[in-house]
Amino acid sequence: MTTRYHTSRAELDALVAELGQPRYRTEQVWDALYRQQIPLEDATTLPRALREQLAEALPLALTALTESTAHDEMTSKWLWGCTRDGAQIETVLMRYPERATVCVSSQAGCAMGCTFCATGQAGFERHLDPGEIVEQVLRAAHVSPQRVSNVVFMGMGEPLANYDNTLAAVRRIHDDLGISARRITVSTVGVAPAIRRLASEDLPITLAVSLHASSDAEREELVPLNRRYPIAEVLDAASEFAGAKGRRVTFEYACIDGVNDSPAQAEMLGRLLGAFPGVGGAHVNLIPLNPTDGFPGHASIPPRLRTFAQRLRSHRVTATIRRNRGTDIAAACGQLRSRAAIPPPPPGSATMEP
Ligand code: SAH
Ligand code: SF4
């Protein structure tokens, strides 16, 4: 059985006809789901009986198990159970005064095993289908007073290891939700052949590459996939993407105290990325490490982060320090893992300012 946000417009059209309804109903349903982005039940332009029939024929793919909101009230996290098989995934909504970003999961779990990442520590369960990915954006949109303007594939899973479903979801988010390609960011640990494939697609989405180190020996300790696709190969694929799309590539760098945050390491990273091609060169997003149970490291301290960013800028590599949001509900980068049975940590865990 198909699910509500998996169904294409043509399939919806067929269903509407099957229910003996006039064709314009398809337009009304589509408008409610994707343009107004309201729950089907609230689409009052439709007769109640039709809403009920559609809800039954097109069930939701996700059931909310928990919904938590951080004490800043601008960050929310959902733990969902997939209706299909009970697999658990998480989604984060980050609201800003004028807009909102949804951080979606692309897989239940992840097979890449990055040592500092809670999802990687938990292992792989399965790929998500496009309907499950698109539904995360819309379910978050239903509660957000601000319009969802950006979608980032930075939740659980490696999107490029689930290439076809990720791309199908990206297309739906672009075509049906009307979010521009540049506001859709796919973050990858560095699956080089898939980055090249992405470079050949027509949509100029934003690519983020998780680097975390500037030498292969150091990166292998954090990102096991580096043994298969070492830094040079990942950068080569990323520059192909930058060249094909004329888009600046973002590199993510989780800053771990005493591990990868020294001035000498910043210098090396600056040299590595200083020559990166593409409009505006490379951009580095410094993410202070978020604590996870399975990794002993700590976040770099703010002065160290600032020095690191300055060194990068001296190589004409732009750098920003990401403010962690939602650490008190374990909603920050790399903290997502299904843990329905485990309560979130107590409020008051430090929130870093830029
Ligand atoms: N699999 C993709 C996307 C999901 S992870 C990827 O790895 O890029 C999204 C981002 O969170 C990645 O840059 C990842 O390296 C980072 N991340 C993972 N664990 C983290 C942690 N504990 N602290 C800070 N960032 C983390
Ligand atoms: Fe997977 Fe990304 Fe976590 Fe690595 S950092 S284990 S690729 S989700």
Coordinates of C-alpha atoms and ligand atoms in Angstrom, one line a residue:
M1 CA 0.0 0.0 0.0
T2 CA 1.3 3.4 -0.9
T3 CA 1.5 6.2 1.7
R4 CA 0.2 9.7 1.7
Y5 CA 3.4 11.5 0.7
H6 CA 4.7 8.7 -1.5
T7 CA 1.7 9.0 -3.8
S8 CA 2.4 10.8 -7.0
R9 CA -0.1 13.3 -8.5
A10 CA -1.0 10.9 -11.2
E11 CA -1.8 8.2 -8.6
L12 CA -3.8 10.6 -6.6
D13 CA -5.7 11.5 -9.7
A14 CA -6.5 7.8 -10.3
L15 CA -7.7 7.4 -6.7
V16 CA -9.9 10.5 -6.9
A17 CA -11.5 9.0 -10.0
E18 CA -11.9 5.6 -8.3
L19 CA -13.7 7.4 -5.5
G20 CA -16.1 8.8 -8.1
Q21 CA -15.0 12.4 -7.4
P22 CA -14.6 15.2 -10.0
R23 CA -11.0 15.8 -11.2
Y24 CA -10.7 19.2 -9.6
R25 CA -10.5 17.4 -6.2
T26 CA -7.0 16.2 -7.1
E27 CA -5.9 19.8 -7.4
Q28 CA -7.5 20.7 -4.1
V29 CA -5.9 17.8 -2.2
W30 CA -2.5 18.5 -3.8
D31 CA -2.8 22.2 -2.9
A32 CA -3.6 21.4 0.7
L33 CA -0.8 18.8 1.1
Y34 CA 2.0 20.5 -0.7
R35 CA 1.3 24.2 -1.2
Q36 CA -0.6 25.0 2.0
Q37 CA 1.3 22.2 3.8
I38 CA -1.6 21.4 6.2
P39 CA -2.7 18.0 7.4
L40 CA -5.2 16.3 5.2
E41 CA -7.7 16.4 8.1
D42 CA -7.6 20.2 8.1
A43 CA -8.3 20.6 4.4
T44 CA -11.7 22.0 4.8
T45 CA -12.2 22.8 1.1
L46 CA -12.8 19.0 0.8
P47 CA -16.0 17.3 2.1
R48 CA -15.4 15.5 5.3
A49 CA -16.4 12.1 3.8
L50 CA -13.7 12.5 1.1
R51 CA -11.1 13.5 3.7
E52 CA -11.9 10.3 5.6
Q53 CA -11.8 8.1 2.5
L54 CA -8.5 9.6 1.4
A55 CA -7.0 9.3 4.9
E56 CA -7.8 5.6 4.8
A57 CA -6.6 5.0 1.3
L58 CA -3.4 7.0 1.9
P59 CA -2.1 6.3 5.4
L60 CA 0.8 8.2 7.0
A61 CA 4.2 6.5 6.9
L62 CA 5.3 7.8 10.3
T63 CA 3.7 7.7 13.8
A64 CA 5.1 10.1 16.4
L65 CA 6.5 8.2 19.3
T66 CA 7.9 11.3 21.1
E67 CA 8.0 15.0 20.3
S68 CA 10.4 17.2 22.3
T69 CA 11.0 20.9 22.2
A70 CA 14.2 22.5 23.4
H71 CA 14.1 25.2 26.1
D72 CA 14.8 27.9 23.4
E73 CA 11.4 26.7 22.0
M74 CA 12.9 27.1 18.5
T75 CA 14.1 23.6 18.1
S76 CA 11.9 20.5 18.1
K77 CA 12.7 16.9 17.6
W78 CA 10.5 13.9 16.7
L79 CA 11.1 10.3 17.2
W80 CA 9.0 8.4 14.6
G81 CA 8.0 4.8 14.3
C82 CA 7.7 3.8 10.6
T83 CA 4.3 2.4 10.1
R84 CA 5.7 -0.2 7.7
D85 CA 7.9 -2.1 10.1
G86 CA 8.4 0.0 13.3
A87 CA 11.9 1.2 12.3
Q88 CA 12.7 4.3 14.4
I89 CA 14.0 7.6 12.9
E90 CA 14.3 11.2 14.0
T91 CA 13.7 14.6 12.5
V92 CA 14.6 18.0 13.7
L93 CA 12.9 21.4 13.1
M94 CA 14.9 24.5 13.6
R95 CA 12.9 27.7 13.5
Y96 CA 14.2 31.2 12.9
P97 CA 12.1 34.4 13.0
E98 CA 11.3 34.4 9.3
R99 CA 11.9 30.8 8.1
A100 CA 12.5 27.3 9.2
T101 CA 14.9 24.4 8.4
V102 CA 14.0 20.8 8.6
C103 CA 16.8 18.2 9.2
V104 CA 15.7 14.9 7.8
S105 CA 16.9 11.3 8.2
S106 CA 17.7 9.3 5.0
Q107 CA 18.2 5.9 6.7
A108 CA 17.2 4.2 9.9
G109 CA 20.7 4.0 11.4
C110 CA 23.8 4.2 9.4
A111 CA 26.4 1.7 8.2
M112 CA 29.3 4.1 8.0
G113 CA 30.4 3.8 11.6
C114 CA 31.9 7.2 12.2
T115 CA 33.3 6.9 15.7
F116 CA 31.9 10.2 17.1
C117 CA 28.4 9.9 15.7
A118 CA 25.5 8.4 17.7
T119 CA 23.8 7.1 14.6
G120 CA 27.0 5.4 13.5
Q121 CA 27.5 3.9 16.9
A122 CA 24.1 2.3 16.7
G123 CA 24.6 0.6 13.2
F124 CA 22.4 0.3 10.1
E125 CA 18.8 -0.8 10.0
R126 CA 17.4 0.1 6.6
H127 CA 17.0 2.7 3.8
L128 CA 14.1 5.1 4.0
D129 CA 11.8 5.4 1.0
P130 CA 11.1 8.8 -0.6
G131 CA 7.6 9.0 1.0
E132 CA 9.2 8.6 4.5
I133 CA 11.7 11.3 3.8
V134 CA 9.2 13.8 2.3
E135 CA 6.8 13.1 5.1
Q136 CA 9.4 14.2 7.7
V137 CA 9.5 17.7 6.1
L138 CA 5.7 18.0 5.9
R139 CA 5.0 16.7 9.4
A140 CA 7.5 19.3 10.7
A141 CA 5.9 22.0 8.5
H142 CA 2.5 21.2 10.1
V143 CA 3.6 22.6 13.5
S144 CA 5.9 25.4 12.3
P145 CA 4.5 28.9 12.2
Q146 CA 7.3 29.8 9.9
R147 CA 7.4 28.5 6.3
V148 CA 9.9 25.7 5.8
S149 CA 12.5 27.3 3.5
N150 CA 15.4 24.9 3.8
V151 CA 15.8 21.1 4.0
V152 CA 19.1 19.5 5.1
F153 CA 19.9 15.8 4.9
M154 CA 21.9 15.9 8.1
G155 CA 19.8 13.6 10.3
M156 CA 20.3 9.9 10.6
G157 CA 22.0 8.0 7.8
E158 CA 24.2 8.6 4.8
P159 CA 22.0 10.0 2.0
L160 CA 24.3 9.0 -0.8
A161 CA 24.3 5.4 0.4
N162 CA 20.6 5.5 -0.3
Y163 CA 21.0 7.4 -3.6
D164 CA 17.9 6.7 -5.6
N165 CA 15.5 7.3 -2.7
T166 CA 17.4 10.4 -1.6
L167 CA 17.3 11.9 -5.1
A168 CA 13.6 11.0 -5.6
A169 CA 12.9 12.8 -2.3
V170 CA 15.0 15.8 -3.3
R171 CA 13.0 16.1 -6.5
R172 CA 9.7 15.9 -4.6
I173 CA 10.8 18.6 -2.2
H174 CA 11.9 20.8 -5.0
D175 CA 9.0 20.2 -7.4
D176 CA 6.1 19.7 -5.1
L177 CA 7.0 21.7 -1.9
G178 CA 8.6 24.4 -4.1
I179 CA 11.8 24.6 -2.1
S180 CA 14.6 25.9 -4.4
A181 CA 17.5 23.5 -5.1
R182 CA 20.1 25.7 -3.4
R183 CA 18.1 25.5 -0.2
I184 CA 18.3 21.7 -0.2
T185 CA 21.5 20.5 1.3
V186 CA 22.7 16.9 1.0
S187 CA 25.5 16.1 3.5
T188 CA 27.7 13.2 2.8
V189 CA 30.6 11.4 4.6
G190 CA 32.3 11.3 1.2
V191 CA 31.0 8.5 -1.0
A192 CA 33.1 9.7 -4.0
P193 CA 31.3 7.9 -6.9
A194 CA 27.9 9.0 -5.7
I195 CA 29.2 12.7 -5.4
R196 CA 30.2 12.4 -9.1
R197 CA 26.8 11.0 -10.0
L198 CA 25.2 13.9 -8.1
A199 CA 27.3 16.3 -10.2
S200 CA 25.6 14.9 -13.3
E201 CA 22.1 15.5 -12.1
D202 CA 20.2 18.6 -13.3
L203 CA 19.3 20.1 -9.9
P204 CA 21.9 22.5 -8.4
I205 CA 21.4 21.5 -4.8
T206 CA 24.0 22.3 -2.1
L207 CA 26.6 19.7 -1.3
A208 CA 28.1 19.4 2.2
V209 CA 31.1 17.1 2.7
S210 CA 32.0 15.9 6.2
L211 CA 35.8 16.1 6.3
H212 CA 36.8 16.4 10.0
A213 CA 40.6 16.0 9.3
S214 CA 43.1 17.0 6.7
S215 CA 45.3 13.9 6.6
D216 CA 44.2 10.4 5.8
A217 CA 45.8 8.9 8.9
E218 CA 43.8 11.2 11.1
R219 CA 40.6 11.0 9.1
E220 CA 40.6 7.2 9.2
E221 CA 40.4 7.3 13.0
L222 CA 37.1 9.2 12.8
V223 CA 35.6 8.2 9.4
P224 CA 36.3 4.5 8.5
L225 CA 35.1 5.1 5.0
N226 CA 38.2 7.1 4.4
R227 CA 40.1 3.8 3.8
R228 CA 37.9 3.3 0.8
Y229 CA 37.7 6.9 -0.4
P230 CA 40.7 8.9 0.9
I231 CA 40.7 12.7 1.1
A232 CA 42.2 13.3 -2.3
E233 CA 39.5 11.3 -4.0
V234 CA 36.7 12.9 -2.0
L235 CA 38.0 16.4 -2.8
D236 CA 38.3 15.5 -6.5
A237 CA 34.7 14.3 -6.6
A238 CA 33.6 17.5 -4.7
S239 CA 35.4 19.7 -7.1
E240 CA 33.7 18.0 -10.0
F241 CA 30.4 18.8 -8.3
A242 CA 31.5 22.4 -7.7
G243 CA 32.5 22.7 -11.4
A244 CA 29.4 21.2 -12.8
K245 CA 27.0 23.2 -10.6
G246 CA 28.9 26.4 -10.1
R247 CA 28.0 26.0 -6.5
R248 CA 30.2 26.5 -3.5
V249 CA 30.8 23.3 -1.5
T250 CA 30.6 23.3 2.3
F251 CA 32.9 21.1 4.3
E252 CA 31.8 20.1 7.8
Y253 CA 34.4 19.7 10.5
A254 CA 33.5 18.4 13.9
C255 CA 35.9 20.1 16.3
I256 CA 37.2 17.7 18.9
D257 CA 39.4 19.0 21.7
G258 CA 43.0 18.0 21.3
V259 CA 42.2 15.7 18.4
N260 CA 41.7 17.8 15.3
D261 CA 41.6 21.4 16.5
S262 CA 45.2 22.6 16.7
P263 CA 46.5 25.7 14.8
A264 CA 48.8 23.4 12.8
Q265 CA 45.8 21.3 11.8
A266 CA 44.0 24.5 10.8
E267 CA 47.0 25.5 8.7
M268 CA 46.9 22.1 6.9
L269 CA 43.2 22.3 6.3
G270 CA 43.6 25.8 4.9
R271 CA 46.3 24.7 2.5
L272 CA 44.2 21.7 1.4
L273 CA 41.1 23.7 0.7
G274 CA 42.7 27.1 -0.3
A275 CA 42.9 25.8 -3.9
F276 CA 39.4 24.4 -4.0
P277 CA 37.7 25.4 -7.3
G278 CA 34.2 26.7 -7.8
V279 CA 32.5 30.0 -7.2
G280 CA 33.7 31.4 -3.9
G281 CA 36.0 28.4 -3.2
A282 CA 35.4 26.2 -0.2
H283 CA 33.4 27.0 2.9
V284 CA 34.1 25.3 6.2
N285 CA 31.4 24.8 8.9
L286 CA 33.1 24.2 12.2
I287 CA 30.8 22.1 14.5
P288 CA 31.9 21.8 18.1
L289 CA 31.6 18.1 18.9
N290 CA 28.3 17.1 20.4
P291 CA 28.7 14.6 23.2
T292 CA 27.6 11.0 22.5
D293 CA 27.7 7.9 24.7
G294 CA 30.1 5.9 22.6
F295 CA 32.9 8.4 22.1
P296 CA 35.2 9.9 24.8
G297 CA 36.0 13.2 23.0
H298 CA 34.9 16.7 24.0
A299 CA 34.0 19.9 22.1
S300 CA 36.8 22.3 21.3
I301 CA 36.7 25.4 23.5
P302 CA 35.5 28.7 21.9
P303 CA 38.9 30.5 21.7
R304 CA 40.4 27.4 20.0
L305 CA 37.5 27.5 17.5
R306 CA 38.0 31.1 16.8
T307 CA 41.8 30.7 16.1
F308 CA 41.0 27.7 13.9
A309 CA 38.5 29.8 11.8
Q310 CA 41.0 32.7 11.5
R311 CA 43.7 30.4 10.2
L312 CA 41.3 29.1 7.6
R313 CA 40.4 32.6 6.5
S314 CA 44.0 33.5 6.0
H315 CA 43.9 30.9 3.2
R316 CA 40.8 32.5 1.8
V317 CA 38.7 29.7 3.0
T318 CA 35.5 31.1 4.6
A319 CA 34.6 29.6 7.9
T320 CA 31.7 29.7 10.3
I321 CA 31.3 28.2 13.7
R322 CA 28.0 26.5 14.0
R323 CA 25.9 27.3 17.0
N324 CA 24.6 24.1 18.5
R325 CA 20.9 23.9 18.8
G326 CA 18.8 21.5 20.7
T327 CA 21.6 19.8 22.7
D328 CA 19.2 19.6 25.7
I329 CA 16.9 17.3 23.7
A330 CA 19.8 15.5 22.0
A331 CA 18.7 17.0 18.7
A332 CA 22.1 18.4 17.7
C333 CA 24.3 17.2 14.8
G334 CA 25.3 13.6 15.3
Q335 CA 23.2 13.0 18.4
L336 CA 20.3 11.3 16.6
R337 CA 19.7 7.7 17.3
S338 CA 16.4 6.0 18.2
R339 CA 16.2 5.9 21.9
A340 CA 12.6 5.8 22.8
A341 CA 13.3 3.9 26.0
I342 CA 16.0 6.3 27.2
P343 CA 15.0 9.7 28.5
P344 CA 16.8 12.7 27.1
P345 CA 19.6 14.3 29.2
P346 CA 18.5 17.0 31.7
P347 CA 18.1 20.5 30.5
G348 CA 20.9 23.0 30.9
S349 CA 23.5 21.2 28.8
A350 CA 25.7 24.0 27.4
T351 CA 24.5 25.8 24.2
M352 CA 27.4 27.3 22.3
E353 CA 27.1 30.8 20.9
P354 CA 28.9 31.7 17.7
Ligands
SAH1 N1 25.9 11.0 6.9 C1 26.0 12.3 6.5 C2 24.8 13.2 7.0 C3 24.4 13.0 8.4 S1 25.5 13.5 9.7 C4 27.3 12.9 6.9 O1 28.0 12.2 7.7 O2 27.6 13.9 6.4 C5 25.4 15.3 9.6 C6 26.7 15.9 10.2 O3 26.8 15.7 11.6 C7 28.0 15.4 9.6 O4 28.8 16.4 9.2 C8 28.5 14.6 10.7 O5 29.9 14.4 10.6 C9 28.2 15.5 11.9 N2 28.3 14.8 13.2 C10 28.1 13.5 13.4 N3 28.3 13.2 14.8 C11 28.6 14.4 15.3 C12 28.9 14.8 16.7 N4 28.8 14.0 17.7 N5 29.1 16.1 16.9 C13 29.1 17.0 15.9 N6 28.9 16.7 14.6 C14 28.6 15.4 14.3
SF4_2 FE1 26.6 7.9 9.2 FE2 27.1 10.6 8.9 FE3 27.0 9.5 11.3 FE4 29.1 9.0 9.7 S1 28.5 11.0 10.6 S2 28.0 7.5 10.9 S3 28.0 8.9 7.8 S4 25.3 9.6 9.9

